[in-house]
Coordinates of N, CA, C and O in Angstrom, one line a residue:
X216 N 143.9 148.0 144.2 CA 142.9 149.0 144.5 C 143.2 149.7 145.8 O 143.5 149.0 146.8
X217 N 143.1 151.0 145.9 CA 143.3 151.6 147.2 C 142.1 151.3 148.1 O 141.0 151.1 147.6
X218 N 142.4 151.1 149.4 CA 141.3 150.8 150.3 C 140.5 152.0 150.7 O 139.4 151.9 151.2
X219 N 141.1 153.2 150.5 CA 140.5 154.4 150.9 C 140.8 155.5 149.9 O 141.9 155.7 149.5
X220 N 139.7 156.2 149.5 CA 139.9 157.4 148.6 C 140.6 158.5 149.3 O 140.2 158.9 150.4
X221 N 141.7 159.0 148.6 CA 142.4 160.1 149.2 C 142.2 161.4 148.4 O 142.3 161.3 147.2
X222 N 141.9 162.5 149.1 CA 141.8 163.7 148.4 C 143.1 164.5 148.5 O 143.9 164.2 149.4
X223 N 143.3 165.5 147.7 CA 144.4 166.3 147.7 C 144.3 167.2 149.0 O 143.2 167.7 149.3
X224 N 145.4 167.5 149.6 CA 145.4 168.3 150.8 C 145.4 169.8 150.5 O 146.3 170.2 149.7
X225 N 144.5 170.5 151.1 CA 144.3 171.9 150.8 C 145.6 172.8 151.0 O 145.8 173.7 150.2
X226 N 146.4 172.4 151.9 CA 147.6 173.2 152.2 C 148.8 172.9 151.3 O 149.8 173.6 151.3
X227 N 148.7 171.9 150.5 CA 149.9 171.4 149.6 C 149.8 172.0 148.2 O 148.8 172.3 147.7
X228 N 151.0 172.1 147.6 CA 151.2 172.4 146.2 C 151.4 171.1 145.4 O 152.2 170.2 145.9
X229 N 150.8 171.0 144.2 CA 151.0 169.8 143.4 C 151.4 170.2 142.0 O 151.0 171.3 141.5
X230 N 152.1 169.3 141.3 CA 152.4 169.4 139.9 C 151.5 168.4 139.3 O 151.6 167.2 139.6
X231 N 150.5 168.8 138.5 CA 149.6 167.8 137.9 C 150.0 167.7 136.4 O 150.2 168.7 135.8
X232 N 150.2 166.5 135.9 CA 150.5 166.3 134.5 C 149.8 165.1 134.0 O 149.3 164.2 134.7
X233 N 149.6 165.2 132.6 CA 148.9 164.1 132.0 C 149.7 162.8 132.1 O 150.9 162.7 131.9
X234 N 149.0 161.7 132.4 CA 149.6 160.4 132.5 C 149.5 159.6 131.1 O 150.1 158.5 131.0
X235 N 148.9 160.2 130.2 CA 148.8 159.6 128.8 C 149.4 160.6 127.8 O 149.1 161.8 127.8
X236 N 150.2 160.0 126.9 CA 150.8 160.8 125.8 C 151.6 162.0 126.3 O 152.4 161.9 127.1
X237 N 151.2 163.2 125.8 CA 152.0 164.4 126.1 C 151.8 164.7 127.6 O 150.6 164.9 128.0
X238 N 152.8 164.8 128.3 CA 152.7 165.0 129.8 C 152.8 166.5 130.2 O 153.6 166.9 131.0
X239 N 152.0 167.3 129.5 CA 152.0 168.7 129.9 C 151.6 168.9 131.3 O 150.8 168.2 131.9
X240 N 152.2 169.9 132.0 CA 152.1 170.0 133.4 C 151.7 171.4 133.9 O 151.9 172.4 133.2
X241 N 151.0 171.5 135.1 CA 150.7 172.7 135.7 C 150.8 172.6 137.2 O 150.9 171.5 137.7
X242 N 150.8 173.8 137.8 CA 150.9 173.8 139.3 C 149.5 174.0 139.8 O 148.7 174.8 139.2
X243 N 149.2 173.3 140.9 CA 147.8 173.3 141.4 C 147.9 173.3 142.9 O 148.6 172.5 143.5
X244 N 147.1 174.2 143.5 CA 147.0 174.3 145.0 C 145.4 174.2 145.3 O 144.7 175.1 144.9
X245 N 145.0 173.1 145.9 CA 143.5 173.0 146.1 C 143.0 174.1 147.0 O 143.7 174.6 147.9
X246 N 141.8 174.5 146.7 CA 141.1 175.5 147.5 C 140.2 174.8 148.6 O 139.6 175.5 149.4
X247 N 140.0 173.5 148.5 CA 139.2 172.7 149.4 C 139.8 171.3 149.6 O 140.7 171.0 148.8
X248 N 139.2 170.5 150.4 CA 139.7 169.2 150.7 C 139.0 168.1 149.9 O 139.1 166.9 150.2
X249 N 138.3 168.5 148.8 CA 137.4 167.5 148.1 C 137.9 167.2 146.7 O 137.2 166.7 145.9
X250 N 139.2 167.5 146.4 CA 139.8 167.3 145.1 C 140.4 165.9 145.0 O 141.1 165.5 145.9
X251 N 140.1 165.2 143.9 CA 140.8 163.9 143.7 C 141.4 163.9 142.3 O 140.9 164.7 141.5
X252 N 142.4 163.1 142.0 CA 143.0 163.1 140.7 C 142.4 162.0 139.9 O 142.3 160.9 140.3
X253 N 142.1 162.4 138.7 CA 141.5 161.5 137.7 C 142.6 160.5 137.3 O 143.8 160.8 137.3
X254 N 142.2 159.3 136.9 CA 143.1 158.2 136.6 C 143.9 158.5 135.4 O 144.9 157.8 135.2
X255 N 143.6 159.4 134.6 CA 144.4 159.8 133.4 C 145.5 160.8 133.7 O 146.2 161.1 132.8
X256 N 145.6 161.2 135.0 CA 146.6 162.2 135.4 C 147.6 161.6 136.4 O 147.3 160.6 137.0
X257 N 148.7 162.2 136.5 CA 149.7 161.9 137.5 C 150.0 163.2 138.2 O 149.7 164.3 137.7
X258 N 150.6 163.0 139.4 CA 151.0 164.3 140.1 C 152.2 164.1 141.0 O 152.5 163.0 141.4
X259 N 152.8 165.2 141.4 CA 153.9 165.3 142.3 C 153.3 166.1 143.5 O 152.9 167.2 143.3
X260 N 153.4 165.6 144.7 CA 153.0 166.3 145.9 C 154.2 167.1 146.4 O 155.2 166.4 146.8
X261 N 154.2 168.4 146.3 CA 155.3 169.2 146.7 C 155.2 169.7 148.1 O 156.0 170.6 148.6
X262 N 154.2 169.3 148.8 CA 153.9 169.7 150.2 C 153.6 171.1 150.4 O 153.5 171.9 149.5
X263 N 153.6 171.5 151.7 CA 153.2 172.9 152.1 C 154.2 174.0 151.6 O 153.8 175.0 151.1
X264 N 155.4 173.7 151.7 CA 156.5 174.6 151.4 C 156.9 174.5 149.9 O 157.9 175.1 149.5
X265 N 156.2 173.7 149.2 CA 156.7 173.4 147.9 C 156.2 174.2 146.7 O 156.3 173.8 145.5
X266 N 155.8 175.4 146.9 CA 155.3 176.2 145.8 C 156.5 176.4 144.7 O 156.3 176.2 143.5
X267 N 157.7 176.7 145.2 CA 158.8 176.9 144.3 C 159.2 175.6 143.6 O 159.4 175.6 142.4
X268 N 159.2 174.5 144.3 CA 159.5 173.2 143.7 C 158.4 172.9 142.7 O 158.7 172.3 141.6
X269 N 157.2 173.1 143.0 CA 156.1 172.8 142.0 C 156.3 173.6 140.7 O 156.2 173.0 139.6
X270 N 156.7 174.9 140.8 CA 156.9 175.7 139.6 C 158.1 175.2 138.9 O 158.1 175.2 137.6
X271 N 159.1 174.8 139.6 CA 160.3 174.3 138.9 C 160.0 173.0 138.1 O 160.3 172.8 136.9
X272 N 159.3 172.0 138.8 CA 159.0 170.7 138.1 C 158.0 170.9 137.0 O 158.1 170.2 136.0
X273 N 157.0 171.8 137.1 CA 156.1 172.0 136.0 C 156.9 172.5 134.8 O 156.7 172.1 133.7
X274 N 157.8 173.4 135.1 CA 158.6 174.0 134.0 C 159.5 172.9 133.3 O 159.6 172.8 132.1
X275 N 160.1 172.1 134.2 CA 161.0 171.1 133.6 C 160.2 170.0 132.8 O 160.7 169.6 131.8
X276 N 159.1 169.6 133.3 CA 158.2 168.6 132.6 C 157.8 169.2 131.2 O 157.8 168.6 130.2
X277 N 157.3 170.5 131.3 CA 156.9 171.1 130.0 C 158.1 171.3 129.1 O 157.9 171.2 127.9
X278 N 159.3 171.6 129.6 CA 160.5 171.7 128.7 C 160.7 170.3 128.0 O 160.9 170.3 126.8
X279 N 160.6 169.2 128.7 CA 160.9 167.9 128.1 C 159.8 167.6 127.0 O 160.1 167.2 126.0
X280 N 158.5 167.9 127.4 CA 157.5 167.7 126.4 C 157.7 168.6 125.2 O 157.5 168.1 124.0
X281 N 158.0 169.8 125.4 CA 158.3 170.8 124.3 C 159.4 170.3 123.4 O 159.3 170.3 122.2
X282 N 160.5 169.8 124.0 CA 161.6 169.3 123.2 C 161.3 168.1 122.4 O 161.7 167.9 121.3
X283 N 160.4 167.3 123.0 CA 159.9 166.1 122.3 C 159.1 166.5 121.0 O 159.3 166.0 119.9
X284 N 158.2 167.5 121.2 CA 157.4 168.0 120.1 C 158.3 168.6 119.0 O 158.2 168.3 117.8
X285 N 159.3 169.4 119.5 CA 160.2 170.1 118.5 C 161.1 169.1 117.8 O 161.5 169.4 116.7
X286 N 161.3 167.9 118.4 CA 162.1 166.9 117.8 C 161.3 166.0 116.9 O 161.8 164.9 116.4
X287 N 160.0 166.3 116.8 CA 159.1 165.5 116.0 C 159.0 164.0 116.5 O 158.9 163.1 115.7
X288 N 159.0 163.9 117.8 CA 158.9 162.6 118.4 C 157.4 162.3 118.8 O 156.7 163.2 119.1
X289 N 157.0 161.1 118.8 CA 155.7 160.7 119.2 C 155.7 160.3 120.7 O 156.7 159.7 121.1
X290 N 154.7 160.6 121.4 CA 154.7 160.2 122.8 C 154.1 158.8 123.0 O 153.2 158.5 122.4
X291 N 154.7 158.1 123.9 CA 154.2 156.8 124.2 C 152.9 156.9 124.9 O 152.6 158.0 125.5
X292 N 152.0 155.9 124.9 CA 150.7 156.1 125.4 C 150.6 156.3 126.9 O 150.0 157.2 127.4
X293 N 151.2 155.4 127.7 CA 151.1 155.4 129.1 C 152.4 156.0 129.7 O 153.4 155.3 129.6
X294 N 152.2 157.1 130.3 CA 153.4 157.8 130.9 C 153.6 157.6 132.4 O 154.5 157.0 132.8
X295 N 152.6 158.1 133.2 CA 152.6 158.0 134.6 C 153.9 158.4 135.2 O 154.3 159.6 135.2
X296 N 154.7 157.5 135.8 CA 156.0 157.9 136.4 C 157.2 158.1 135.5 O 158.2 158.6 135.9
X297 N 157.0 157.8 134.2 CA 158.1 157.8 133.3 C 158.7 159.3 133.1 O 159.9 159.4 133.0
X298 N 157.8 160.3 133.0 CA 158.4 161.6 132.9 C 159.3 162.0 134.0 O 160.3 162.7 133.8
X299 N 159.0 161.5 135.2 CA 159.9 161.8 136.4 C 161.2 161.1 136.2 O 162.3 161.7 136.6
X300 N 161.2 159.9 135.7 CA 162.4 159.2 135.4 C 163.2 160.0 134.4 O 164.5 160.1 134.5
X301 N 162.5 160.5 133.4 CA 163.2 161.2 132.3 C 163.9 162.5 132.8 O 165.0 162.8 132.4
X302 N 163.2 163.1 133.8 CA 163.8 164.3 134.4 C 165.1 163.9 135.1 O 166.1 164.7 135.1
X303 N 165.1 162.8 135.8 CA 166.3 162.3 136.5 C 167.4 162.0 135.5 O 168.6 162.4 135.7
X304 N 167.1 161.4 134.4 CA 168.1 161.1 133.4 C 168.7 162.3 132.8 O 169.9 162.5 132.5
X305 N 167.8 163.3 132.6 CA 168.2 164.6 132.0 C 168.8 165.6 133.0 O 169.2 166.7 132.7
X306 N 169.0 165.1 134.3 CA 169.5 165.9 135.4 C 168.8 167.2 135.6 O 169.3 168.2 135.9
X307 N 167.4 167.1 135.4 CA 166.6 168.2 135.6 C 165.8 168.1 136.8 O 164.6 168.4 136.9
X308 N 166.4 167.7 137.9 CA 165.8 167.6 139.2 C 166.2 168.9 139.9 O 167.1 169.6 139.6
X309 N 165.4 169.2 141.0 CA 165.6 170.4 141.8 C 167.1 170.5 142.3 O 167.8 171.5 142.1
X310 N 167.5 169.4 142.9 CA 168.8 169.4 143.5 C 170.0 169.5 142.5 O 170.9 170.2 142.7
X311 N 169.8 168.7 141.4 CA 170.8 168.7 140.4 C 171.0 170.1 139.7 O 172.0 170.6 139.5
X312 N 169.8 170.7 139.4 CA 169.8 172.0 138.7 C 170.4 173.0 139.7 O 171.3 173.8 139.3
X313 N 170.0 173.0 140.9 CA 170.5 174.0 141.9 C 172.0 173.8 142.1 O 172.8 174.8 142.1
X314 N 172.5 172.6 142.2 CA 173.9 172.3 142.4 C 174.8 172.8 141.2 O 175.8 173.4 141.3
X315 N 174.3 172.5 140.0 CA 175.1 172.8 138.8 C 174.9 174.3 138.3 O 175.8 174.8 137.7
X316 N 173.7 174.9 138.5 CA 173.4 176.2 138.0 C 173.2 177.3 139.0 O 173.2 178.4 138.6
X317 N 173.1 176.9 140.2 CA 173.0 177.9 141.3 C 171.6 178.4 141.6 O 170.7 178.2 140.9
X318 N 171.6 179.0 142.8 CA 170.3 179.5 143.3 C 169.7 180.6 142.5 O 168.5 180.7 142.3
X319 N 170.5 181.5 141.8 CA 169.9 182.6 141.1 C 169.2 182.1 139.8 O 168.1 182.5 139.5
X320 N 169.8 181.1 139.1 CA 169.1 180.5 137.9 C 167.9 179.7 138.3 O 166.9 179.8 137.6
X321 N 168.0 179.0 139.4 CA 166.8 178.3 140.0 C 165.7 179.3 140.2 O 164.5 179.0 139.8
X322 N 166.0 180.4 140.9 CA 165.0 181.4 141.2 C 164.4 182.0 139.9 O 163.2 182.3 139.8
X323 N 165.2 182.2 138.9 CA 164.8 182.7 137.6 C 163.8 181.7 136.9 O 162.7 182.2 136.4
X324 N 164.1 180.4 137.0 CA 163.2 179.4 136.4 C 161.8 179.5 137.1 O 160.8 179.5 136.5
X325 N 161.9 179.6 138.5 CA 160.7 179.6 139.3 C 159.8 180.8 138.9 O 158.6 180.7 138.7
X326 N 160.5 182.0 138.8 CA 159.7 183.2 138.5 C 159.1 183.1 137.1 O 158.0 183.5 136.9
X327 N 159.9 182.7 136.1 CA 159.4 182.5 134.8 C 158.2 181.6 134.8 O 157.2 181.8 134.1
X328 N 158.3 180.5 135.5 CA 157.2 179.5 135.5 C 155.9 180.1 136.1 O 154.8 179.9 135.6
X329 N 156.1 180.9 137.2 CA 155.0 181.6 137.8 C 154.3 182.5 136.8 O 153.1 182.6 136.7
X330 N 155.1 183.3 136.1 CA 154.6 184.2 135.1 C 153.9 183.5 134.0 O 152.8 184.0 133.5
X331 N 154.4 182.4 133.5 CA 153.8 181.6 132.4 C 152.4 181.1 132.9 O 151.5 181.2 132.2
X332 N 152.4 180.6 134.1 CA 151.1 180.1 134.7 C 150.0 181.2 134.7 O 148.9 181.0 134.6
X333 N 150.5 182.5 134.9 CA 149.5 183.6 135.0 C 149.1 184.0 133.6 O 147.9 184.4 133.4
X334 N 150.0 183.9 132.6 CA 149.7 184.3 131.2 C 149.0 183.3 130.3 O 148.4 183.7 129.3
X335 N 149.3 182.0 130.6 CA 148.8 181.0 129.7 C 147.3 181.0 129.6 O 146.6 181.2 130.5
X336 N 146.8 180.9 128.3 CA 145.3 180.9 128.2 C 144.7 179.7 128.9 O 145.2 178.6 128.9
X337 N 143.5 179.9 129.6 CA 142.8 178.9 130.3 C 141.8 178.3 129.4 O 140.7 178.7 129.3
X338 N 142.2 177.3 128.6 CA 141.3 176.6 127.7 C 141.8 175.2 127.4 O 142.9 174.9 127.7
X339 N 140.9 174.4 126.8 CA 141.3 173.1 126.4 C 141.7 173.0 125.0 O 141.3 173.8 124.1
X340 N 142.6 172.1 124.7 CA 143.1 171.9 123.3 C 142.8 170.5 122.9 O 142.9 169.5 123.6
X341 N 142.5 170.4 121.6 CA 142.2 169.0 121.0 C 143.6 168.3 120.9 O 143.6 167.1 121.0
X342 N 144.6 169.0 120.6 CA 145.9 168.5 120.4 C 146.9 169.3 121.2 O 147.0 170.5 121.1
X343 N 147.7 168.6 122.0 CA 148.6 169.3 122.9 C 149.7 170.1 122.1 O 150.2 171.1 122.6
X344 N 150.0 169.7 120.9 CA 151.0 170.4 120.1 C 150.5 171.9 120.0 O 151.3 172.8 120.0
X345 N 149.2 172.1 119.8 CA 148.6 173.4 119.7 C 148.9 174.3 121.0 O 149.2 175.5 120.9
X346 N 148.8 173.6 122.1 CA 149.0 174.3 123.4 C 150.5 174.8 123.4 O 150.8 175.9 123.8
X347 N 151.4 173.9 123.1 CA 152.8 174.3 123.1 C 153.1 175.3 122.0 O 154.0 176.2 122.2
X348 N 152.4 175.3 120.9 CA 152.6 176.4 119.9 C 152.2 177.7 120.4 O 152.8 178.7 120.2
X349 N 151.1 177.7 121.2 CA 150.7 179.0 121.9 C 151.7 179.5 122.9 O 152.0 180.7 123.1
X350 N 152.3 178.5 123.6 CA 153.3 178.8 124.6 C 154.5 179.5 124.0 O 155.1 180.4 124.6
X351 N 154.8 179.1 122.8 CA 156.0 179.7 122.1 C 155.8 181.2 121.9 O 156.8 181.9 121.6
X352 N 154.6 181.7 122.0 CA 154.4 183.2 121.8 C 154.5 184.0 123.1 O 154.4 185.2 123.1
X353 N 154.8 183.3 124.2 CA 155.0 183.9 125.5 C 156.5 184.1 125.7 O 157.2 183.1 125.8
X354 N 156.9 185.4 125.9 CA 158.3 185.7 126.1 C 158.9 184.9 127.3 O 160.1 184.4 127.1
X355 N 158.2 184.7 128.3 CA 158.8 184.0 129.5 C 159.0 182.5 129.2 O 160.0 182.0 129.7
X356 N 158.2 182.0 128.3 CA 158.4 180.6 127.9 C 159.7 180.5 127.1 O 160.5 179.6 127.2
X357 N 159.9 181.4 126.2 CA 161.1 181.5 125.3 C 162.3 181.6 126.2 O 163.3 180.9 126.0
X358 N 162.3 182.4 127.2 CA 163.4 182.6 128.2 C 163.7 181.3 128.9 O 164.8 180.9 129.2
X359 N 162.6 180.6 129.4 CA 162.7 179.4 130.1 C 163.3 178.3 129.3 O 164.3 177.6 129.7
X360 N 162.9 178.2 128.0 CA 163.5 177.2 127.1 C 165.0 177.5 126.9 O 165.8 176.6 126.9
X361 N 165.4 178.7 126.8 CA 166.8 179.1 126.6 C 167.6 178.7 127.8 O 168.7 178.2 127.7
X362 N 167.1 179.0 129.0 CA 167.8 178.6 130.2 C 168.0 177.1 130.3 O 169.1 176.6 130.5
X363 N 167.0 176.3 130.1 CA 167.1 174.8 130.1 C 168.0 174.3 129.0 O 168.8 173.4 129.2
X364 N 167.9 174.9 127.8 CA 168.8 174.5 126.7 C 170.2 174.8 127.0 O 171.1 173.9 126.8
X365 N 170.5 175.9 127.6 CA 171.9 176.2 128.0 C 172.4 175.3 129.1 O 173.5 174.8 129.1
X366 N 171.5 175.0 130.0 CA 171.8 174.0 131.1 C 172.2 172.6 130.5 O 173.2 172.0 130.9
X367 N 171.4 172.2 129.6 CA 171.6 170.9 128.9 C 172.9 170.9 128.2 O 173.7 170.0 128.3
X368 N 173.2 172.0 127.4 CA 174.4 172.1 126.6 C 175.6 172.2 127.5 O 176.6 171.5 127.3
X369 N 175.6 173.1 128.5 CA 176.8 173.3 129.4 C 177.1 172.1 130.2 O 178.3 171.9 130.6
X370 N 176.2 171.2 130.5 CA 176.4 170.0 131.3 C 176.5 168.7 130.5 O 176.4 167.7 131.1
X371 N 176.6 168.9 129.2 CA 176.7 167.8 128.3 C 175.7 166.7 128.5 O 176.0 165.5 128.6
X372 N 174.5 167.1 128.7 CA 173.4 166.1 128.9 C 172.8 165.6 127.6 O 172.6 166.4 126.7
X373 N 172.7 164.3 127.5 CA 172.1 163.7 126.4 C 170.6 163.6 126.5 O 170.0 162.7 127.1
X374 N 169.9 164.7 126.0 CA 168.5 164.8 126.1 C 167.8 163.7 125.4 O 166.7 163.2 125.9
X375 N 168.4 163.2 124.4 CA 167.7 162.1 123.6 C 167.6 160.8 124.5 O 166.6 160.1 124.3
X376 N 168.5 160.6 125.4 CA 168.4 159.5 126.3 C 167.2 159.6 127.2 O 166.4 158.6 127.4
X377 N 166.9 160.8 127.7 CA 165.8 161.0 128.6 C 164.5 161.0 127.7 O 163.5 160.3 128.1
X378 N 164.5 161.6 126.5 CA 163.3 161.6 125.7 C 162.9 160.2 125.2 O 161.7 159.9 125.0
X379 N 163.9 159.3 125.0 CA 163.6 158.0 124.5 C 162.8 157.1 125.6 O 162.1 156.2 125.2
X380 N 162.8 157.6 126.8 CA 162.0 156.9 127.8 C 160.5 157.2 127.7 O 159.6 156.4 128.0
X381 N 160.2 158.4 127.1 CA 158.8 158.8 127.1 C 158.3 159.0 125.7 O 157.1 159.4 125.5
X382 N 159.1 158.8 124.7 CA 158.7 159.1 123.3 C 159.2 158.0 122.3 O 160.0 157.1 122.7
X383 N 158.7 158.0 121.1 CA 159.2 157.2 120.1 C 159.6 158.1 118.9 O 159.2 159.2 118.8
X384 N 160.5 157.6 118.0 CA 160.8 158.3 116.8 C 159.7 158.3 115.9 O 159.1 157.2 115.6
X385 N 159.2 159.5 115.4 CA 158.1 159.6 114.6 C 158.4 159.1 113.1 O 159.5 159.4 112.6
X386 N 157.4 158.5 112.5 CA 157.5 158.2 111.1 C 156.9 159.5 110.4 O 156.2 160.2 111.0
X387 N 157.3 159.7 109.2 CA 156.8 160.8 108.4 C 155.3 160.9 108.4 O 154.7 159.8 108.4
X388 N 154.7 162.1 108.5 CA 153.3 162.3 108.4 C 152.5 161.8 109.6 O 151.3 161.7 109.5
X389 N 153.1 161.4 110.7 CA 152.3 161.1 111.8 C 152.2 162.3 112.8 O 153.1 163.1 112.8
X390 N 151.1 162.3 113.5 CA 150.9 163.4 114.4 C 151.3 163.0 115.8 O 151.1 161.8 116.2
X391 N 151.7 163.9 116.6 CA 152.0 163.6 118.1 C 150.7 163.8 118.8 O 150.0 164.7 118.7

């Protein structure tokens, strides 16, 4: 148990993602000092200068979740830090992506992520699969998936290895 409740810092950028099942992610910058994270969520603190990193990591996490859904995989129940490990296995970290794909592609991912965050409907979904199906209708999301797919292909990354950390192989007729 923590000895002291910590709130999110108003000046920092965060990537908030679900800690249970589908780890869909978004970028969040608190408007006050009174925000706390629910126990069903996980987050990455990207600090004051981290707006671009926050958008990159939200995009990368959503890419992995999307690929799991499209591969008809089931998500394990308790995620928490595992999606971040999966990003490392998939070489989808800021430094690895920048080193292998360059500053211009990194900037493109960040810009697309920002546009998606502006366009995405602000509503709740009973099933995360529905949220990702709506994302498929956004041109910027399609472009983002294509960039990450090309990165994975060009760098011979075994995405299944990363996905196996956060998902299971689905049996027929099961829902994610």
